[in-house]
Coordinates of N, CA and C in Angstrom, one line a residue:
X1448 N 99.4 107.4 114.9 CA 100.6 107.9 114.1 C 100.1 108.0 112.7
X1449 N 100.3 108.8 111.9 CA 100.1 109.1 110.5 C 101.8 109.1 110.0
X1450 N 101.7 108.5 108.5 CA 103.0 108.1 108.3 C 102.6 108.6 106.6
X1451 N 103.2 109.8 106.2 CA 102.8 110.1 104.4 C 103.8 108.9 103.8
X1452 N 103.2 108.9 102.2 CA 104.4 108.2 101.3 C 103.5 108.6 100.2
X1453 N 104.7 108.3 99.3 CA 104.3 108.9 98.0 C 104.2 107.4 96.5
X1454 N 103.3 107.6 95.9 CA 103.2 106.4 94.5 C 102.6 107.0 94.2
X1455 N 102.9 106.5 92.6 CA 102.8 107.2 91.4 C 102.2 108.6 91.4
X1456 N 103.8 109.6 92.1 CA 103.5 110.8 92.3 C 102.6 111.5 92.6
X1457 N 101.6 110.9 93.6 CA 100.9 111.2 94.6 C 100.9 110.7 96.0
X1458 N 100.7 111.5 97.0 CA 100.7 111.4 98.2 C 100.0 111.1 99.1
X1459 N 100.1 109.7 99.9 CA 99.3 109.2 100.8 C 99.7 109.1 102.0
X1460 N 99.1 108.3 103.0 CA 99.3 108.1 104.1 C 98.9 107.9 104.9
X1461 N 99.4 107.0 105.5 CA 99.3 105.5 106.6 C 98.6 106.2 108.0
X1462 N 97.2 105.9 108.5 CA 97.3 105.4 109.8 C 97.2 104.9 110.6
X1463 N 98.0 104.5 111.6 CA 98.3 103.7 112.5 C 98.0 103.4 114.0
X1464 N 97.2 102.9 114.4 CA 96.6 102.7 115.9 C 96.6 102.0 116.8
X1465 N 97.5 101.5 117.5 CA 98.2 100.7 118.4 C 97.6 100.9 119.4
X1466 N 96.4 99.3 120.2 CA 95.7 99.9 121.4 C 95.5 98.7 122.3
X1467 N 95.8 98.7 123.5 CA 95.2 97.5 124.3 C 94.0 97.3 124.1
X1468 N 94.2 95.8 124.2 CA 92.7 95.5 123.9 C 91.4 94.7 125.5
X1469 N 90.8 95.9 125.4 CA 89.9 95.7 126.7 C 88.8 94.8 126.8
X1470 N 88.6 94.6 125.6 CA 87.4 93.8 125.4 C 87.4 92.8 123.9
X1471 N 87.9 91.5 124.6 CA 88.8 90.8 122.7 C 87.5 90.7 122.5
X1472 N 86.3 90.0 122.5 CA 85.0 89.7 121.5 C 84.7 90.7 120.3
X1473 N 85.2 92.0 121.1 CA 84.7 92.9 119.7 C 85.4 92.8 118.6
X1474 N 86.9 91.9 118.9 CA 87.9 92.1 117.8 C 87.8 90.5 117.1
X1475 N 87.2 89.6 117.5 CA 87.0 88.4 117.5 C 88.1 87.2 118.1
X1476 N 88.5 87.6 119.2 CA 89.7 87.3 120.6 C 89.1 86.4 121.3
X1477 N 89.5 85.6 121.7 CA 88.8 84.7 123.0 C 89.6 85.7 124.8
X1478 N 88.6 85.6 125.1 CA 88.6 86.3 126.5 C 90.0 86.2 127.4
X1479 N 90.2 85.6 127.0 CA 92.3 85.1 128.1 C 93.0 85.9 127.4
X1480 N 92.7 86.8 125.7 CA 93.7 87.6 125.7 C 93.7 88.6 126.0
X1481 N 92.8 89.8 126.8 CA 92.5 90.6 127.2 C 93.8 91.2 127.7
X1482 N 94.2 92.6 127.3 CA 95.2 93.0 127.4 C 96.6 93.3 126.8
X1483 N 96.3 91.8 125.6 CA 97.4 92.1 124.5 C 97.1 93.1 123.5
X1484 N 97.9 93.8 122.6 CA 97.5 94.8 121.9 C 97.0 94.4 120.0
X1485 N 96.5 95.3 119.8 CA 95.9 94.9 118.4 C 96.4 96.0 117.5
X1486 N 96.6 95.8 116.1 CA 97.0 97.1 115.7 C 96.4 97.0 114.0
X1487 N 95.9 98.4 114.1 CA 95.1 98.7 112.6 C 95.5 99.6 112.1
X1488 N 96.1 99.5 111.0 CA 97.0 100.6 110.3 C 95.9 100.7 108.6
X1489 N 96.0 101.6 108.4 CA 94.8 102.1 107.1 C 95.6 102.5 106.3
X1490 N 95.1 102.7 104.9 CA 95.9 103.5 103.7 C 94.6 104.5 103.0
X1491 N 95.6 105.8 103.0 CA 94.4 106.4 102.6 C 95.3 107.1 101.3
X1492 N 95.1 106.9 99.8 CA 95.8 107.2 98.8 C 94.6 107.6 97.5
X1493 N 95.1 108.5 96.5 CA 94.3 109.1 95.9 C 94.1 108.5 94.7
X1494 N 94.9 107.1 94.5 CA 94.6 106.3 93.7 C 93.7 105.3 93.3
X1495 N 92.9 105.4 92.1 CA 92.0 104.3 91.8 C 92.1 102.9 91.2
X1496 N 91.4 102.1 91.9 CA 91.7 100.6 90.8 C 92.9 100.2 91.4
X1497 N 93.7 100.1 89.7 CA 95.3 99.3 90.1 C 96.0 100.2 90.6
X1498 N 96.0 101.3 90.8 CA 96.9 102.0 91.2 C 96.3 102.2 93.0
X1499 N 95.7 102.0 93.6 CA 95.0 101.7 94.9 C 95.6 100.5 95.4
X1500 N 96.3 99.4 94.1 CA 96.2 98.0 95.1 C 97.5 98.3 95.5
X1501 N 97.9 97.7 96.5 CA 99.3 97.4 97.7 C 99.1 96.7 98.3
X1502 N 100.1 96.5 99.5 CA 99.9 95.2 100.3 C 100.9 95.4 101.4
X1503 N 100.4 94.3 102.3 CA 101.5 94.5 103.6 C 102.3 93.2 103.5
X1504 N 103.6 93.6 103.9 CA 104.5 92.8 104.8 C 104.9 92.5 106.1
X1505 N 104.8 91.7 106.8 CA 104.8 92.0 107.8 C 105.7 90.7 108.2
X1506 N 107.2 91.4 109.6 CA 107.9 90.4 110.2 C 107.9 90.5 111.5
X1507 N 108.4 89.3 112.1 CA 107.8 89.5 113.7 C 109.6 89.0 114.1
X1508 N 109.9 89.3 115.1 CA 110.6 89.2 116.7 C 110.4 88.6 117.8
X1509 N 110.5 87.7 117.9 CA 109.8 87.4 119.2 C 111.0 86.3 120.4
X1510 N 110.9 86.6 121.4 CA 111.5 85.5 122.2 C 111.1 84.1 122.9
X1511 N 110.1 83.9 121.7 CA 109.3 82.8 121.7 C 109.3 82.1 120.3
X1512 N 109.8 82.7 119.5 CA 110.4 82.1 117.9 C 111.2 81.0 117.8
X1513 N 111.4 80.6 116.8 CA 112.5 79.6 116.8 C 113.9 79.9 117.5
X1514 N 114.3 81.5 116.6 CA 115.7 81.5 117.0 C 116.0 82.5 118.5
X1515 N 115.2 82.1 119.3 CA 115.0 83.0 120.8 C 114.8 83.8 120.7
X1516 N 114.3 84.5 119.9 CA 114.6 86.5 119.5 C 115.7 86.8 118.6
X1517 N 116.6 86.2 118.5 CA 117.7 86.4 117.5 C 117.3 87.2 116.2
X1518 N 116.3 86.5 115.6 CA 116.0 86.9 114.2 C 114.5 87.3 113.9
X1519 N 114.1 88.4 113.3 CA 112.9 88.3 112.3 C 112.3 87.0 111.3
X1520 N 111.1 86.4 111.4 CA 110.6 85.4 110.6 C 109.1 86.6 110.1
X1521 N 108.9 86.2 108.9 CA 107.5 86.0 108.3 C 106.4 86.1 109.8
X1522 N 105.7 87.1 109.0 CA 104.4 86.8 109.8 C 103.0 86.6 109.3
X1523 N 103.2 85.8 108.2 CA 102.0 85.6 107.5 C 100.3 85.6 107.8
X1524 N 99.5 86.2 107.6 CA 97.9 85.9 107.4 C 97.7 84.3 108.3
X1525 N 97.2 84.1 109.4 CA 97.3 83.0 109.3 C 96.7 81.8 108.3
X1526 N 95.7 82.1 107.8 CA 94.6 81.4 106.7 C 95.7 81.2 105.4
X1527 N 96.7 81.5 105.2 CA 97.9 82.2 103.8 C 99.2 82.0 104.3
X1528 N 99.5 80.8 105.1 CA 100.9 81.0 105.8 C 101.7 79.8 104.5
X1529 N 100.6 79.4 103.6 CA 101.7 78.7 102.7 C 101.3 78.8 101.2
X1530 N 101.0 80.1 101.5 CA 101.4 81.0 100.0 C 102.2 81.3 99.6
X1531 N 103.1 81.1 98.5 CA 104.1 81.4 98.1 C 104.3 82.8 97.7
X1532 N 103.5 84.2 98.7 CA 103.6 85.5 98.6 C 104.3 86.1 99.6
X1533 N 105.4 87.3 99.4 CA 105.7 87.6 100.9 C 104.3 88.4 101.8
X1534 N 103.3 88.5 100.9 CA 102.3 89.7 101.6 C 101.6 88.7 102.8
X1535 N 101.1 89.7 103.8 CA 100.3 89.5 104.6 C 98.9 89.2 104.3
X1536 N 98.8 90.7 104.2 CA 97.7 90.9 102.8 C 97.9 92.0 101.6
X1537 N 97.1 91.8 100.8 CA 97.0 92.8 99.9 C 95.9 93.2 99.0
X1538 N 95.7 93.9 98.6 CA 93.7 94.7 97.4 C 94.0 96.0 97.7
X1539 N 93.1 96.4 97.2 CA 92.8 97.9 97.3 C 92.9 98.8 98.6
X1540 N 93.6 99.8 98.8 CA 93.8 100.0 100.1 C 93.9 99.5 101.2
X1541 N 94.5 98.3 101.2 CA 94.1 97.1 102.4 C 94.3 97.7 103.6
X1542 N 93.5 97.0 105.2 CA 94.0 97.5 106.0 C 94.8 96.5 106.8
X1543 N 96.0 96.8 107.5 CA 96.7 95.7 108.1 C 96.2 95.7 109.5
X1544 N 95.6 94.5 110.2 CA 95.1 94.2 111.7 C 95.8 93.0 112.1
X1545 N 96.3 93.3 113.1 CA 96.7 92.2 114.1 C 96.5 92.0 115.2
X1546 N 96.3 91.1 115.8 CA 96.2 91.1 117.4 C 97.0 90.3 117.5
X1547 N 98.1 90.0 118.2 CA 99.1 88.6 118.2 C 98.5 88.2 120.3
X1548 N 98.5 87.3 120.4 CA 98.3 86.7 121.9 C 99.1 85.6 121.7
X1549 N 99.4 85.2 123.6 CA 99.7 83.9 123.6 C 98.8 83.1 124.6
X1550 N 98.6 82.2 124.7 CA 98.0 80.9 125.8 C 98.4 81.3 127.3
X1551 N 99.8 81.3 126.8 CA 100.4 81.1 128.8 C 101.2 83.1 128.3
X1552 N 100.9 83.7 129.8 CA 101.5 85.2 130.2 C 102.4 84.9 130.5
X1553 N 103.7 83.8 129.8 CA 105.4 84.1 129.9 C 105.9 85.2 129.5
X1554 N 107.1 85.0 130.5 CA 108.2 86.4 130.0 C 108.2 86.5 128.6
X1555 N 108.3 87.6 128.0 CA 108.6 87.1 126.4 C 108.8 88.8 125.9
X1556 N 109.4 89.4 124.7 CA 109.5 90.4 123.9 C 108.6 90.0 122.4
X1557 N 108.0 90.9 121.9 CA 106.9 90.6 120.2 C 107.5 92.1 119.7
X1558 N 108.3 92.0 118.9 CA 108.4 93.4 118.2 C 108.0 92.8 116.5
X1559 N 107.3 93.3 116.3 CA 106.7 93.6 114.2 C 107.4 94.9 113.8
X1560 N 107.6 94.5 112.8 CA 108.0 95.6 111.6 C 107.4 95.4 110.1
X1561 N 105.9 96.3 110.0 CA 105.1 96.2 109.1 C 105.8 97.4 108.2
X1562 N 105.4 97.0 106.6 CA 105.9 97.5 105.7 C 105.0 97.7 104.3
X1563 N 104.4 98.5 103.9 CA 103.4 98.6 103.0 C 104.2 98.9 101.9
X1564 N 103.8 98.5 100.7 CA 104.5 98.2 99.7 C 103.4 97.9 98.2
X1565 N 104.0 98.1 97.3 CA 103.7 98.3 96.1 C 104.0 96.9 95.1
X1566 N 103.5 96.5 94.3 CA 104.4 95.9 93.4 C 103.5 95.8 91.9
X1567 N 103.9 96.2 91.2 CA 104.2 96.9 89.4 C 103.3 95.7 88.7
X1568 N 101.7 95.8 87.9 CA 101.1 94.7 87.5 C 102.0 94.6 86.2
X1569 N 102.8 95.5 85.5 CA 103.2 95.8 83.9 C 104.4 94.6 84.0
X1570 N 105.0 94.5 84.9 CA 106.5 93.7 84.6 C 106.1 92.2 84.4
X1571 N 107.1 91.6 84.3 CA 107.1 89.9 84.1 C 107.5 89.4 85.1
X1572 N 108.3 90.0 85.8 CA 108.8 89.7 87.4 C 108.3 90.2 88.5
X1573 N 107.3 89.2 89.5 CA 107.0 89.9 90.4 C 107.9 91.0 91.6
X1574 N 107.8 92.1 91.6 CA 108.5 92.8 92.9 C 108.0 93.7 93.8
X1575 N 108.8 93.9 95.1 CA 108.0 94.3 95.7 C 108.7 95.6 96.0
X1576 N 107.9 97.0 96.3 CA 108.8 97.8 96.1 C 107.8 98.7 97.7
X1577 N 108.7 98.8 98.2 CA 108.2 99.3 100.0 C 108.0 100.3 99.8
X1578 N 106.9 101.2 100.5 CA 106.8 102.6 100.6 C 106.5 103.3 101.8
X1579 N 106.4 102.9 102.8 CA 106.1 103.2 104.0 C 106.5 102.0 105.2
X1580 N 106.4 102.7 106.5 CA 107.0 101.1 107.4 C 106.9 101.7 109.0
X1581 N 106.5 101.0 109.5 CA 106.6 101.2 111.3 C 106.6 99.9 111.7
X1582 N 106.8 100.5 112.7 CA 107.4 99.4 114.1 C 106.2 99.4 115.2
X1583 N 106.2 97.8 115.9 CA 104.9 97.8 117.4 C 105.8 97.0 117.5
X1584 N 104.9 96.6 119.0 CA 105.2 95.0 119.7 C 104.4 95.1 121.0
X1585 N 105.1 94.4 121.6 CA 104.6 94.1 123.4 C 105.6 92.7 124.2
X1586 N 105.3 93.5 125.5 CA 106.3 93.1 125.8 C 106.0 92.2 127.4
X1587 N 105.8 90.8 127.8 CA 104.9 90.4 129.0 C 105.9 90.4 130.2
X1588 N 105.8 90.7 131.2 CA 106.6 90.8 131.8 C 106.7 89.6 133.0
X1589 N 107.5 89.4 133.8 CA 107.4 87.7 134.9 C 106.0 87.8 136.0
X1590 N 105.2 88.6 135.6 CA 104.2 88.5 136.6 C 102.4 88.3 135.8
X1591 N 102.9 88.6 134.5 CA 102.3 88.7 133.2 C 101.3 89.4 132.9
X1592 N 102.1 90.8 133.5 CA 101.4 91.7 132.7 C 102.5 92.4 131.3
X1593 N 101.1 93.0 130.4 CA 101.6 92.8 129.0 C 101.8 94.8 129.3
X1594 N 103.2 95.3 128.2 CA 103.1 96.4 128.4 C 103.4 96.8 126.6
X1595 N 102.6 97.9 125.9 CA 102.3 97.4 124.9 C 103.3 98.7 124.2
X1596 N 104.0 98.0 123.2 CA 105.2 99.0 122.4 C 104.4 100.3 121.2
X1597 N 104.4 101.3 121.2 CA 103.7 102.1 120.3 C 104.6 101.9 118.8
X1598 N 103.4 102.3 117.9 CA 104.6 102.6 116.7 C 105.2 103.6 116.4
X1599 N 106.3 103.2 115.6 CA 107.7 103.7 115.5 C 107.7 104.2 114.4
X1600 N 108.0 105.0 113.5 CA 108.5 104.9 112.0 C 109.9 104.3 112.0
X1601 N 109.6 103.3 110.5 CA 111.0 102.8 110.0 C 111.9 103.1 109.4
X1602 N 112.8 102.6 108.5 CA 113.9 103.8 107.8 C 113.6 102.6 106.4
X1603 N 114.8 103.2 105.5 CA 115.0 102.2 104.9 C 115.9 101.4 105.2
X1604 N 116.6 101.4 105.8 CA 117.9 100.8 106.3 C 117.1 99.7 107.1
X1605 N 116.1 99.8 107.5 CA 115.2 98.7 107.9 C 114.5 97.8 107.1
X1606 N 114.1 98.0 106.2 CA 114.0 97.3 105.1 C 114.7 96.9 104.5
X1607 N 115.6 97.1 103.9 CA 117.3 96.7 103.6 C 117.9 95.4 104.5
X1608 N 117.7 96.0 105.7 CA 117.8 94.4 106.5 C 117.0 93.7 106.1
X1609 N 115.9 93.5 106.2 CA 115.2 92.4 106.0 C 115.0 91.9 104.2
X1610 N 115.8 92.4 103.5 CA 116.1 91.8 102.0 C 116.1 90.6 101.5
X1611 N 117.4 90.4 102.4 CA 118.4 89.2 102.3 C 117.7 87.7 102.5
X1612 N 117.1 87.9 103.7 CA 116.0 87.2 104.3 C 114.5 86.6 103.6
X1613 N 114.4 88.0 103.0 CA 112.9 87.8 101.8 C 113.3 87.0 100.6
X1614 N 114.7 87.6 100.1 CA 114.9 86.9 98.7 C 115.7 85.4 99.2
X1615 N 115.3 84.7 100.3 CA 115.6 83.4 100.4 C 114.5 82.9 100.5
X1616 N 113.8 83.3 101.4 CA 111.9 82.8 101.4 C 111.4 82.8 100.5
X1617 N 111.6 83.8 99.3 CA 110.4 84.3 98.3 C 111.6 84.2 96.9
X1618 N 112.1 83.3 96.9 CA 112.9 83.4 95.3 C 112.6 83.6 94.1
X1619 N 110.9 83.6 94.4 CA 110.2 83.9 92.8 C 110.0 85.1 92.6
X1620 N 110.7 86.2 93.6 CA 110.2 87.7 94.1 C 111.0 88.6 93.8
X1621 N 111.4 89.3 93.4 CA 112.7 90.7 93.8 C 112.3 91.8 94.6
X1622 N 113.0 91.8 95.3 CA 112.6 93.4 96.6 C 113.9 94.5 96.5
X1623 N 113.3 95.6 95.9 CA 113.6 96.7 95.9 C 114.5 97.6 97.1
X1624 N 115.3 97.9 96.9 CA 115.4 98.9 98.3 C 114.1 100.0 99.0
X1625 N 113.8 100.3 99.6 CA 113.3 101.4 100.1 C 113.6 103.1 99.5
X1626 N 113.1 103.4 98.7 CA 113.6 104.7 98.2 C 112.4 106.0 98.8
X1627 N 112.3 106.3 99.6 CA 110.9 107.0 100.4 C 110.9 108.3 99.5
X1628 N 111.8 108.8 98.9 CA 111.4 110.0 98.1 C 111.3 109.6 96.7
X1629 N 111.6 108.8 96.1 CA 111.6 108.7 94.7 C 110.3 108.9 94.2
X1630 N 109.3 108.7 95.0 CA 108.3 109.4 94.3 C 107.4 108.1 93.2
X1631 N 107.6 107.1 93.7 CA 107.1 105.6 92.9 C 105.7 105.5 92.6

């Protein structure tokens, strides 16, 4: 999936590759997860230096979370899960990779909603200003096989949900609405 967005009135764009994974060693997997999916989404933007750097956010779904599936939590980097940043990651064109697995093939639903995003080196307040966003997951079913969700594009109204949520996590932060044309 290719997903354009636009910063500092130029135009880039996201892509995205959502794929079973047949063989985890290549991806650095241990062998029992064979079949969950991994997903590498790129940034390809005409900007150099500071204007190159961004970063991901990324929230997870799961029916294996705290709140049964009820709610989106953080899906932090695991090496960075007590950083006081909402990013996953972030540098120069970063690329966002995941492979999520579990131990035991239970019933379960994993939906992510990754969100590439910007935030301004000039201000005194850090913020985070979204510019692109899709949707994955996977889904294991009672016999445990895994069936794996493609990506989606997001809205802003998707991002917008998850605000409320960020500026309780991240109170040192301000997150922007989603404005996909403004042209940031």
């Amino acid at each position: 999936m290719i997903l354009p967005f636009t910063h500092d009135g130029e135009t880039g764009r996201l892509s995205v590759e959502i794929e079973q994974v047949d063989d985890p060693s290549t991806i650095g997997k241990h062998p029992a997860t064979q079949g969950f999916p991994c997903c590498t989404a790129t940034v390809d933007h005409p900007g150099k230096g500071y204007r190159a750097m961004f970063g991901w956010v990324q929230f997870v779904r799961s029916t294996d979370n705290e709140s049964g599936g009820a709610d989106f939590d953080m899906d932090p980097f695991v090496l960075f899960e007590d950083a006081p940043s909402p990013y996953a990651f972030f540098g120069l064109a970063p690329t966002l990779f995941d492979a999520p697995s579990r131990a035991m093939r239970q019933p379960m639903a994993w939906l992510a909603h990754s969100f590439l995003a910007h935030t301004p080196l000039d201000g005194a307040q850090r913020c985070v200003l979204p510019l692109a966003g899709f949707s994955w997951g996977f889904d294991v079913d009672g016999t445990g096989g895994i069936a794996v969700r493609p990506a989606a594009a997001l809205t802003a109204a998707d991002w917008d949900g998850h605000v409320p949520y960020l500026s309780t996590r991240h109170p040192a932060w301000t997150f922007d609405k989603w404005q996909p044309t403004a042209g940031r």
